[in-house]
Amino acid sequence: MHLRISRLFPLVVIGAAVALHAADKTKAAAPAPAAVDPYAEVQPAAESIDLNMYQRIRDEGLNHSHVMEFATALMDGIGSRLTGSPNLKKANEWTRDTLTKIGLENAHLEDWGEFGLGWQQLNTWARMTVPDTAILIVQATPWSPSTPGPVTGDVVFVSIQTEKDFDQYKGKLAGKVVLFGAMREVPPVDKPLFERYTDKELEDLAEFPVNANVGGIPPEMMARMRERMERVRLIDRIAQFFADEKVAAVIEPSRDGKNGAGSGGTFFDDNGATLGRTPYLADKAVKVPVVVAAIESYGRLYRLTQAHAPVSVEVNVETKFTGDHEHGFDTVAEIPGTDPKLKEQVVMLGGHLDSWIAGTGATDNGAGTIVAMEAVRILKALGIKPRRTIRIALWTGEEEGLFGSKGYCSMHFGSAKTSTAPDQLQLPEFMRRATGPLDVKPEQKLISAYFNVDNGTGKIRGIYTQGNAAIAPIFAQWIAPLKDLGVSTITMRNTGGTDHLSFDAVGIPGFQFIQDMLDYESRTHHSNQDVVERLQPGDLKQIATVEAIFVYNAAQRDQMMPRKPLPQPDQEEKRRAPLEGIFPGAVAPEPK
């Protein structure tokens, strides 16, 4: 899961095509549009639910699960899956081949475009040599270059907050190991790191808060985002400055986790730790080795520098770049529909296959990948002949900006052009002004719904409707037989940060499930603790079972799932603008 709006902004890169997996790039011609307009279908008040099928799916999913076999094969057998890396290529091929083995059809890889640098970490270590010897807990940040073997340098702390701060360090950093990043507080861990929703919390989540900024971005959030973007732009300058000064290496401190869990040797190594906005682009590549350190390792070094004590570190970063123009691929496979009138329509499910590098990408988002695979395995094991086609898609490039799902939706369903003005290009894509209407493609009307899992390994407690009021009564009937599994909550709220947003943006019902967070936000999200040991097998069985039931129900309905009005991104500012001419006695200003 790439970080939510308050934590990390999606950044977009689109490039030219390069041949890779050529056999996988052949795509069938787009089917004809649906005969019925999904925006106009009348929805029944009562759902036709097959309780016998609920029982069969529950039995297969809970009593004959294979989800942990998928887990160990993917996470232990392949490992971390950074976008553009050799490991992600292996994972794409493994998921394609495994989906074929369990009986799905048309399993293939779809190229969503050029990503950038291919990279992998081979070995990273660091140790303090003066005034004492001590092992430091570190890893390379993604897309860091190597050191020329082990290098030793005196440690200096550098703080650059504004342009004028560069001057004090010019000519003083050659051969140094730079500590870059403020030393944060390390609070005691006095709150649970592993949490499930209480009944009260679920009740609160089901309530829809109406405030002055519903439908828009609050001004205070806009201000925070702009402040962060200014800082991000400065980071690019800092990265080049360190290269010009010929520093030996850079050590950054790990951020904290929820409830103070970013301690005890846990560290987070994601795009927030990289020394640059887009280090995966060849022309923006970081030119000095960078590592992220557990806060206890960083803290000792920092305190020594503040005491003006001599301190030296030996560091070895061994990484490998595997290409400058690597492409990204999504894994796609299907259970074909059988109803002559409905088989061209599609119900989709998925999660993202890529991960960061510190662990093996188990909870983020190996969990979402393996439960989607298990959900379709359950349906195939039961010999389901769905009325609509069921399509699984495992996305890549999610962590860098939902690239895989956005690319897929743009190619198949539609897109809207966004402004390329210089000031707009400095913003995350979701903040950029649309310059034209949504250009909808014929396939857009054939997708009934998309279901996504990307909040870790915790069991499903309900679902976000993403503001789709017409769908809430339908989901309420679907979950009624699942209350004993803990599924109880439907909320009209939106949730962000993952691939269902790509579908929602083009007018297709896209949903993320409510999940128990467990220790996801505290210690596993993008950390070195994101490993198989953090997975909860019982919860994963429940997720796959519930997701299989949702997908089955959507595939069997007479109608497609109800839709919100088609998005009009180019009209958003106009629709929110103040009404003109309504204030009594007001005189319009003279045009300038």
PDB file of C-alpha atoms in Angstrom, residues 2 18 20 55 100 102 157 165 189 204 221 248 258 262 339 357-358 404 451 470 525 531 557 563 565:
ATOM      1  CA  HIS A   2       1.514   3.314  -0.926  1.00  0.00           C
ATOM      2  CA  VAL A  18      10.311  -1.284 -24.559  1.00  0.00           C
ATOM      3  CA  LEU A  20       9.618  -7.304 -22.657  1.00  0.00           C
ATOM      4  CA  GLN A  55     -21.821 -22.514   2.750  1.00  0.00           C
ATOM      5  CA  THR A 100      -2.837 -20.986 -14.824  1.00  0.00           C
ATOM      6  CA  ILE A 102      -5.133 -23.480 -10.496  1.00  0.00           C
ATOM      7  CA  PHE A 157      25.549  15.884  11.166  1.00  0.00           C
ATOM      8  CA  ASP A 165      21.928  26.560   4.824  1.00  0.00           C
ATOM      9  CA  VAL A 189       6.109   1.556  23.788  1.00  0.00           C
ATOM     10  CA  ASP A 204     -18.136   5.353  14.643  1.00  0.00           C
ATOM     11  CA  MET A 221      -4.458  19.934   4.174  1.00  0.00           C
ATOM     12  CA  ALA A 248      31.306   9.005   1.243  1.00  0.00           C
ATOM     13  CA  LYS A 258       2.025   4.179  15.158  1.00  0.00           C
ATOM     14  CA  GLY A 262       9.428   2.481  15.136  1.00  0.00           C
ATOM     15  CA  ASP A 339     -24.294 -16.435 -19.357  1.00  0.00           C
ATOM     16  CA  ILE A 357      12.691  -3.828   0.202  1.00  0.00           C
ATOM     17  CA  ALA A 358      13.261  -3.904   3.961  1.00  0.00           C
ATOM     18  CA  GLY A 404      -0.062  -0.277 -12.682  1.00  0.00           C
ATOM     19  CA  PHE A 451     -12.729  -5.283  -5.047  1.00  0.00           C
ATOM     20  CA  ALA A 470     -27.041   2.975  -3.928  1.00  0.00           C
ATOM     21  CA  HIS A 525       4.055  -1.199   6.893  1.00  0.00           C
ATOM     22  CA  VAL A 531       7.686 -10.708   6.780  1.00  0.00           C
ATOM     23  CA  ARG A 557     -26.597 -10.620 -10.082  1.00  0.00           C
ATOM     24  CA  ARG A 563     -22.649   3.405 -10.136  1.00  0.00           C
ATOM     25  CA  PRO A 565     -22.543   9.655 -11.557  1.00  0.00           C
TER      26      PRO A 565
END
